[in-house]
mmCIF file of C-alpha atoms and ligand atoms in Angstrom:
data_model
loop_
_atom_site.group_PDB
_atom_site.id
_atom_site.type_symbol
_atom_site.label_atom_id
_atom_site.label_comp_id
_atom_site.label_asym_id
_atom_site.label_seq_id
_atom_site.Cartn_x
_atom_site.Cartn_y
_atom_site.Cartn_z
ATOM 1 C CA MET A 1 12.768 -14.779 22.245
ATOM 2 C CA LEU A 2 13.508 -11.937 19.888
ATOM 3 C CA GLU A 3 16.888 -10.560 19.221
ATOM 4 C CA SER A 4 17.734 -6.814 20.394
ATOM 5 C CA LYS A 5 17.262 -5.226 17.317
ATOM 6 C CA VAL A 6 14.747 -3.190 15.474
ATOM 7 C CA TYR A 7 12.040 -4.758 13.900
ATOM 8 C CA ILE A 8 10.231 -2.654 11.017
ATOM 9 C CA VAL A 9 7.110 -4.537 10.997
ATOM 10 C CA GLY A 10 4.267 -3.957 8.267
ATOM 11 C CA ALA A 11 1.132 -4.140 9.886
ATOM 12 C CA GLY A 12 -1.057 -4.283 7.144
ATOM 13 C CA PRO A 13 -3.844 -2.325 5.911
ATOM 14 C CA GLY A 14 -6.045 -2.153 8.782
ATOM 15 C CA ASP A 15 -8.063 -5.210 9.416
ATOM 16 C CA PRO A 16 -5.665 -6.885 12.137
ATOM 17 C CA ASP A 17 -6.082 -10.725 10.459
ATOM 18 C CA LEU A 18 -4.259 -8.770 7.319
ATOM 19 C CA ILE A 19 -0.523 -8.739 9.582
ATOM 20 C CA THR A 20 1.903 -11.648 8.675
ATOM 21 C CA VAL A 21 2.302 -14.498 10.983
ATOM 22 C CA LYS A 22 5.740 -13.368 11.345
ATOM 23 C CA GLY A 23 4.910 -9.897 11.881
ATOM 24 C CA GLN A 24 2.312 -10.626 14.429
ATOM 25 C CA ARG A 25 4.665 -12.739 16.560
ATOM 26 C CA ILE A 26 7.212 -9.937 16.526
ATOM 27 C CA LEU A 27 4.581 -7.729 17.728
ATOM 28 C CA GLN A 28 3.365 -9.815 20.161
ATOM 29 C CA GLN A 29 7.080 -10.743 22.005
ATOM 30 C CA ALA A 30 8.847 -7.232 21.508
ATOM 31 C CA ASP A 31 9.573 -5.509 24.641
ATOM 32 C CA VAL A 32 9.136 -2.138 22.520
ATOM 33 C CA VAL A 33 6.615 -1.458 20.275
ATOM 34 C CA LEU A 34 6.336 2.034 18.331
ATOM 35 C CA TYR A 35 3.274 2.589 15.923
ATOM 36 C CA THR A 36 1.875 5.491 13.768
ATOM 37 C CA ASP A 37 -1.338 5.584 15.803
ATOM 38 C CA SER A 38 -3.243 7.786 12.830
ATOM 39 C CA LEU A 39 -2.676 4.762 10.828
ATOM 40 C CA VAL A 40 -2.100 1.737 12.498
ATOM 41 C CA ASN A 41 -5.435 -0.302 14.092
ATOM 42 C CA PRO A 42 -5.327 -0.112 17.642
ATOM 43 C CA GLU A 43 -6.644 -3.441 18.225
ATOM 44 C CA LEU A 44 -3.386 -5.009 16.536
ATOM 45 C CA ILE A 45 -1.198 -2.944 18.934
ATOM 46 C CA GLU A 46 -3.259 -4.575 22.118
ATOM 47 C CA GLN A 47 -1.395 -7.735 20.971
ATOM 48 C CA ALA A 48 1.515 -6.614 22.839
ATOM 49 C CA LYS A 49 2.504 -8.218 25.649
ATOM 50 C CA PRO A 50 1.467 -6.739 28.771
ATOM 51 C CA GLU A 51 4.674 -5.556 30.330
ATOM 52 C CA ALA A 52 5.624 -3.963 26.534
ATOM 53 C CA LYS A 53 6.403 -0.353 26.236
ATOM 54 C CA VAL A 54 3.808 0.889 23.783
ATOM 55 C CA LEU A 55 4.567 4.106 22.528
ATOM 56 C CA LYS A 56 2.535 6.240 19.551
ATOM 57 C CA THR A 57 4.905 7.770 17.088
ATOM 58 C CA ALA A 58 2.539 10.339 15.472
ATOM 59 C CA GLY A 59 3.610 13.341 18.088
ATOM 60 C CA MET A 60 7.312 12.528 18.080
ATOM 61 C CA ASN A 61 9.681 13.787 15.651
ATOM 62 C CA LEU A 62 12.658 11.172 13.999
ATOM 63 C CA GLU A 63 14.915 12.587 16.860
ATOM 64 C CA GLU A 64 12.997 11.086 19.220
ATOM 65 C CA ILE A 65 12.057 8.117 17.923
ATOM 66 C CA ILE A 66 15.937 7.189 17.030
ATOM 67 C CA ASP A 67 16.946 8.290 20.792
ATOM 68 C CA VAL A 68 14.180 5.731 22.047
ATOM 69 C CA MET A 69 15.106 2.923 19.784
ATOM 70 C CA ARG A 70 19.308 3.619 21.001
ATOM 71 C CA GLU A 71 18.449 3.568 24.774
ATOM 72 C CA GLU A 72 16.056 0.787 24.437
ATOM 73 C CA ILE A 73 18.701 -1.296 22.340
ATOM 74 C CA GLN A 74 21.455 -0.282 24.791
ATOM 75 C CA GLN A 75 19.490 -2.405 27.441
ATOM 76 C CA GLY A 76 19.273 -4.946 25.259
ATOM 77 C CA LYS A 77 15.728 -4.821 24.205
ATOM 78 C CA SER A 78 13.658 -5.969 20.746
ATOM 79 C CA ILE A 79 11.503 -2.950 19.272
ATOM 80 C CA ALA A 80 8.794 -3.594 17.062
ATOM 81 C CA ARG A 81 8.384 -0.373 14.939
ATOM 82 C CA VAL A 82 5.180 -0.898 13.325
ATOM 83 C CA HIS A 83 4.361 0.690 9.937
ATOM 84 C CA THR A 84 0.905 0.813 8.164
ATOM 85 C CA GLY A 85 0.666 -1.566 4.776
ATOM 86 C CA ASP A 86 4.008 -2.138 3.634
ATOM 87 C CA PRO A 87 6.880 -0.560 5.237
ATOM 88 C CA ALA A 88 8.436 -0.036 1.573
ATOM 89 C CA VAL A 89 6.077 2.382 -0.083
ATOM 90 C CA TYR A 90 5.781 5.864 1.120
ATOM 91 C CA GLY A 91 6.772 4.151 4.855
ATOM 92 C CA ALA A 92 9.304 7.087 5.276
ATOM 93 C CA ILE A 93 11.671 4.232 6.720
ATOM 94 C CA PHE A 94 14.716 4.726 4.511
ATOM 95 C CA GLU A 95 15.508 8.071 6.564
ATOM 96 C CA GLN A 96 15.287 5.292 10.119
ATOM 97 C CA MET A 97 17.353 2.986 8.220
ATOM 98 C CA THR A 98 20.371 5.832 7.574
ATOM 99 C CA TYR A 99 20.379 6.522 11.610
ATOM 100 C CA LEU A 100 19.975 3.185 12.981
ATOM 101 C CA LYS A 101 23.471 2.203 10.476
ATOM 102 C CA LYS A 102 25.176 4.930 11.759
ATOM 103 C CA LEU A 103 24.484 4.030 15.264
ATOM 104 C CA ASN A 104 25.013 0.116 14.440
ATOM 105 C CA ILE A 105 21.978 -1.029 15.109
ATOM 106 C CA ALA A 106 20.987 -4.072 13.779
ATOM 107 C CA TYR A 107 17.344 -4.206 11.811
ATOM 108 C CA GLU A 108 14.865 -6.027 9.925
ATOM 109 C CA ILE A 109 12.043 -5.480 7.686
ATOM 110 C CA ILE A 110 9.282 -7.517 8.153
ATOM 111 C CA PRO A 111 7.061 -7.095 4.404
ATOM 112 C CA GLY A 112 3.367 -6.514 4.920
ATOM 113 C CA VAL A 113 0.106 -6.281 2.923
ATOM 114 C CA SER A 114 -0.138 -2.983 1.220
ATOM 115 C CA SER A 115 -3.162 -0.983 1.079
ATOM 116 C CA VAL A 116 -3.108 -1.189 -2.807
ATOM 117 C CA PHE A 117 -3.620 -4.664 -2.834
ATOM 118 C CA ALA A 118 -6.283 -4.254 0.268
ATOM 119 C CA SER A 119 -8.216 -2.070 -2.124
ATOM 120 C CA ALA A 120 -8.136 -4.176 -5.437
ATOM 121 C CA ALA A 121 -9.449 -6.967 -2.995
ATOM 122 C CA ALA A 122 -11.914 -4.794 -1.927
ATOM 123 C CA ALA A 123 -13.190 -3.717 -5.176
ATOM 124 C CA GLY A 124 -12.993 -6.881 -6.553
ATOM 125 C CA ILE A 125 -10.421 -6.411 -9.201
ATOM 126 C CA GLU A 126 -7.316 -7.965 -10.728
ATOM 127 C CA LEU A 127 -5.025 -4.983 -11.655
ATOM 128 C CA THR A 128 -3.198 -7.240 -14.395
ATOM 129 C CA ILE A 129 -5.830 -8.417 -16.840
ATOM 130 C CA PRO A 130 -4.091 -9.968 -20.252
ATOM 131 C CA GLU A 131 -4.074 -8.099 -23.129
ATOM 132 C CA LEU A 132 -5.875 -5.384 -21.239
ATOM 133 C CA THR A 133 -3.411 -4.306 -18.867
ATOM 134 C CA GLN A 134 0.042 -5.984 -17.551
ATOM 135 C CA THR A 135 1.787 -3.421 -15.770
ATOM 136 C CA LEU A 136 0.832 -1.279 -12.741
ATOM 137 C CA ILE A 137 2.535 2.166 -11.572
ATOM 138 C CA LEU A 138 2.373 2.817 -7.945
ATOM 139 C CA THR A 139 2.811 6.646 -7.546
ATOM 140 C CA ARG A 140 1.159 9.442 -6.017
ATOM 141 C CA ALA A 141 0.029 13.285 -7.457
ATOM 142 C CA GLU A 142 2.186 16.043 -6.973
ATOM 143 C CA GLY A 143 1.531 17.524 -3.442
ATOM 144 C CA ARG A 144 4.280 19.064 -1.253
ATOM 145 C CA THR A 145 6.641 16.395 -2.022
ATOM 146 C CA PRO A 146 7.931 17.349 -5.580
ATOM 147 C CA MET A 147 8.004 14.417 -8.275
ATOM 148 C CA PRO A 148 11.135 13.515 -10.013
ATOM 149 C CA ASP A 149 11.833 14.116 -13.323
ATOM 150 C CA GLY A 150 9.918 11.933 -15.629
ATOM 151 C CA GLU A 151 7.737 10.593 -13.030
ATOM 152 C CA LYS A 152 5.323 13.264 -12.975
ATOM 153 C CA LEU A 153 1.857 11.657 -13.399
ATOM 154 C CA ILE A 154 1.247 12.870 -16.690
ATOM 155 C CA ASP A 155 4.093 11.261 -18.025
ATOM 156 C CA LEU A 156 3.426 7.727 -16.023
ATOM 157 C CA ALA A 157 -0.351 8.228 -17.534
ATOM 158 C CA LYS A 158 0.649 8.087 -20.859
ATOM 159 C CA HIS A 159 1.613 4.471 -20.641
ATOM 160 C CA GLN A 160 -1.913 3.491 -20.181
ATOM 161 C CA ALA A 161 -1.287 0.899 -17.380
ATOM 162 C CA SER A 162 -3.055 0.718 -14.464
ATOM 163 C CA MET A 163 -2.102 3.437 -11.877
ATOM 164 C CA ALA A 164 -2.569 3.098 -7.941
ATOM 165 C CA LEU A 165 -2.443 6.585 -6.428
ATOM 166 C CA PHE A 166 -1.399 7.041 -2.742
ATOM 167 C CA LEU A 167 -1.562 10.133 -0.968
ATOM 168 C CA SER A 168 -3.117 11.689 -3.530
ATOM 169 C CA ALA A 169 -6.977 11.761 -2.583
ATOM 170 C CA THR A 170 -6.902 16.109 -2.073
ATOM 171 C CA LEU A 171 -5.185 16.235 -5.571
ATOM 172 C CA MET A 172 -8.037 14.773 -7.806
ATOM 173 C CA LYS A 173 -8.840 17.774 -10.122
ATOM 174 C CA LYS A 174 -4.836 17.566 -10.872
ATOM 175 C CA VAL A 175 -5.082 13.951 -11.489
ATOM 176 C CA VAL A 176 -8.014 13.699 -13.514
ATOM 177 C CA ARG A 177 -6.515 16.765 -15.863
ATOM 178 C CA GLU A 178 -3.048 15.124 -16.046
ATOM 179 C CA CYS A 179 -4.465 11.792 -17.157
ATOM 180 C CA LEU A 180 -6.838 13.433 -19.798
ATOM 181 C CA GLU A 181 -4.013 15.299 -21.415
ATOM 182 C CA ALA A 182 -1.899 12.147 -21.409
ATOM 183 C CA GLY A 183 -4.822 10.482 -23.492
ATOM 184 C CA TRP A 184 -6.857 8.616 -20.945
ATOM 185 C CA LYS A 185 -10.697 9.067 -21.447
ATOM 186 C CA GLU A 186 -13.232 10.750 -19.402
ATOM 187 C CA SER A 187 -15.270 7.337 -19.349
ATOM 188 C CA ASP A 188 -12.001 5.210 -18.574
ATOM 189 C CA ALA A 189 -13.040 3.636 -14.684
ATOM 190 C CA VAL A 190 -11.366 4.561 -11.868
ATOM 191 C CA VAL A 191 -12.190 3.156 -8.314
ATOM 192 C CA VAL A 192 -11.629 4.754 -4.889
ATOM 193 C CA VAL A 193 -11.339 2.744 -1.975
ATOM 194 C CA TYR A 194 -11.498 4.246 1.415
ATOM 195 C CA LYS A 195 -9.997 2.646 4.464
ATOM 196 C CA ALA A 196 -9.659 -0.726 2.940
ATOM 197 C CA SER A 197 -10.108 -3.663 5.230
ATOM 198 C CA TRP A 198 -11.352 -1.401 7.882
ATOM 199 C CA PRO A 199 -14.917 -1.724 9.077
ATOM 200 C CA ASP A 200 -15.985 1.730 7.495
ATOM 201 C CA GLN A 201 -14.553 0.977 4.345
ATOM 202 C CA LYS A 202 -16.077 2.583 1.263
ATOM 203 C CA VAL A 203 -15.605 1.843 -2.374
ATOM 204 C CA VAL A 204 -16.224 4.182 -4.674
ATOM 205 C CA ARG A 205 -16.939 3.003 -8.015
ATOM 206 C CA ALA A 206 -16.653 6.302 -10.810
ATOM 207 C CA THR A 207 -14.832 7.638 -13.761
ATOM 208 C CA LEU A 208 -12.440 10.077 -15.025
ATOM 209 C CA GLY A 209 -15.313 12.062 -15.813
ATOM 210 C CA THR A 210 -16.979 11.468 -12.436
ATOM 211 C CA VAL A 211 -14.734 10.634 -9.670
ATOM 212 C CA ASP A 212 -13.800 14.303 -8.403
ATOM 213 C CA GLU A 213 -17.179 14.614 -7.998
ATOM 214 C CA GLU A 214 -18.206 10.963 -6.581
ATOM 215 C CA MET A 215 -15.695 11.363 -3.692
ATOM 216 C CA ARG A 216 -17.043 14.989 -2.798
ATOM 217 C CA LYS A 217 -20.256 12.960 -2.137
ATOM 218 C CA ALA A 218 -18.770 10.259 -0.337
ATOM 219 C CA GLY A 219 -16.694 12.841 1.652
ATOM 220 C CA ILE A 220 -13.651 11.120 0.817
ATOM 221 C CA ARG A 221 -10.614 13.411 1.629
ATOM 222 C CA LYS A 222 -7.810 10.886 3.361
ATOM 223 C CA GLN A 223 -6.930 7.189 3.676
ATOM 224 C CA ALA A 224 -8.091 6.367 -0.044
ATOM 225 C CA MET A 225 -6.219 4.176 -2.504
ATOM 226 C CA VAL A 226 -7.204 5.586 -6.524
ATOM 227 C CA ILE A 227 -6.874 2.980 -9.026
ATOM 228 C CA ILE A 228 -7.180 4.256 -12.567
ATOM 229 C CA SER A 229 -7.054 1.153 -14.973
ATOM 230 C CA LYS A 230 -8.877 -0.375 -17.685
ATOM 231 C CA ALA A 231 -9.390 -3.521 -15.429
ATOM 232 C CA ALA A 232 -11.491 -1.148 -12.989
ATOM 233 C CA ASP A 233 -14.290 -1.234 -15.375
ATOM 234 C CA PRO A 234 -16.929 -3.106 -13.581
ATOM 235 C CA ALA A 235 -18.611 -4.194 -17.379
ATOM 236 C CA LEU A 236 -15.573 -6.287 -17.476
ATOM 237 C CA LEU A 237 -17.038 -8.968 -15.156
ATOM 238 C CA ASP A 238 -19.884 -9.787 -17.317
ATOM 239 C CA GLU A 239 -17.256 -10.432 -20.748
ATOM 240 C CA GLU A 240 -16.811 -13.972 -19.958
ATOM 241 C CA GLY A 241 -13.932 -15.824 -22.102
ATOM 242 C CA LYS A 242 -12.720 -12.446 -23.890
ATOM 243 C CA TYR A 243 -9.413 -11.736 -21.575
ATOM 244 C CA GLU A 244 -8.421 -15.277 -20.415
ATOM 245 C CA SER A 245 -4.728 -15.601 -19.417
ATOM 246 C CA LYS A 246 -2.591 -18.486 -21.331
ATOM 247 C CA LEU A 247 -2.064 -20.052 -17.715
ATOM 248 C CA TYR A 248 -5.131 -22.138 -18.074
ATOM 249 C CA ASP A 249 -5.879 -21.843 -21.401
ATOM 250 C CA LYS A 250 -6.193 -25.953 -22.852
ATOM 251 C CA THR A 251 -3.595 -25.364 -26.072
ATOM 252 C CA PHE A 252 -1.241 -23.321 -23.925
ATOM 253 C CA THR A 253 1.682 -26.064 -22.856
ATOM 254 C CA HIS A 254 3.877 -24.415 -19.679
ATOM 255 C CA GLY A 255 6.206 -26.479 -17.419
ATOM 256 C CA TYR A 256 3.794 -27.972 -15.623
ATOM 257 C CA ARG A 257 0.716 -28.907 -17.856
ATOM 258 C CA LYS A 258 0.837 -30.030 -21.959
ATOM 259 C CA GLY A 259 -1.261 -28.217 -23.673
ATOM 260 C CA GLU A 260 -3.681 -30.034 -25.880
ATOM 261 C CA PRO A 261 -3.808 -29.059 -29.901
ATOM 262 C CA ALA A 262 -5.985 -26.357 -30.617
ATOM 263 C CA ASN A 263 -8.836 -27.558 -32.321
ATOM 264 C CA GLY A 264 -8.490 -31.058 -31.174
HETATM 265 N N1 SAH B 301 2.727 1.897 3.415
HETATM 266 C C1 SAH B 301 1.777 2.090 3.231
HETATM 267 C C2 SAH B 301 1.448 3.365 2.558
HETATM 268 C C3 SAH B 301 1.368 4.555 3.647
HETATM 269 S S1 SAH B 301 1.195 6.221 2.928
HETATM 270 C C4 SAH B 301 0.568 0.854 2.461
HETATM 271 O O1 SAH B 301 1.544 -0.262 1.880
HETATM 272 O O2 SAH B 301 -0.461 1.108 2.206
HETATM 273 C C5 SAH B 301 -0.567 6.596 3.402
HETATM 274 C C6 SAH B 301 -1.419 6.280 1.836
HETATM 275 O O3 SAH B 301 -1.755 4.928 1.916
HETATM 276 C C7 SAH B 301 -2.794 7.138 2.126
HETATM 277 O O4 SAH B 301 -2.835 8.371 1.623
HETATM 278 C C8 SAH B 301 -3.759 6.066 1.243
HETATM 279 O O5 SAH B 301 -3.723 6.796 -0.295
HETATM 280 C C9 SAH B 301 -3.070 4.664 1.427
HETATM 281 N N2 SAH B 301 -3.712 3.726 2.032
HETATM 282 C C10 SAH B 301 -3.282 3.582 3.537
HETATM 283 N N3 SAH B 301 -4.142 2.782 4.219
HETATM 284 C C11 SAH B 301 -4.897 2.622 3.127
HETATM 285 C C12 SAH B 301 -6.245 1.874 3.581
HETATM 286 N N4 SAH B 301 -6.552 1.229 4.148
HETATM 287 N N5 SAH B 301 -7.538 1.948 2.688
HETATM 288 C C13 SAH B 301 -7.104 2.625 1.697
HETATM 289 N N6 SAH B 301 -5.728 3.703 1.397
HETATM 290 C C14 SAH B 301 -4.870 3.659 2.578
#
């Protein structure tokens, strides 16, 4: 039995098997299920119990969503509020939480597999290759939502760290321009994943010089993750032995294994 509270559940990127076991249990047991119908896979929502009240939120405003939550919680019901990917990134859960706090409604967040990681998996890349890139920046291009000071793409791109861009597929000309101005090269690798983990997933491998055109050719304008990273270069996979982590290096001693002397 679930408690009467709001469970903010990360649904994962699309494939219904990519929800967590905990998230799935809550989804299957909740009295009320609220979900973003444009982004969460309906196959997942079919797992709600037959008597559950299932509501799509794409056409609702925040006030309406909060009203439903208040009424159902007053009747002792449990609510699963299902968000795409992981709720902590561009999930718009903060505003909901402020209202829930004000109304004294308890809530709990269940993490999910973010589309950034489903996209890296689809593209077959590690985003943190030793000595090449050790930092991942999760961000977006500036559209209607202004970027805070110091967080403009041109500032972040200067780090030359791996960057994963959410909500940016329609802003690629600007993305490319800012990256080049920040010191990236036209030949640097970009991988774009459309609908990662869905049956119609597409992976487009390009460079900063070609990505805008390649995305146009593939017809990708939304639901896409853009990964700009030195680690996204497909040629790296042929460089066996060049980038190896110290963790498995036979001369490296760590808490679980004593290394052998070098040249020994
Ligand atoms: N909380 C979500 C992100 C929501 S914002 C998460 O953790 O994934 C919506 C943006 O996420 C989209 O514009 C797109 O950039 C990205 N996105 C969501 N699902 C995706 C998927 N299956 N494949 C690629 N990108 C996806």
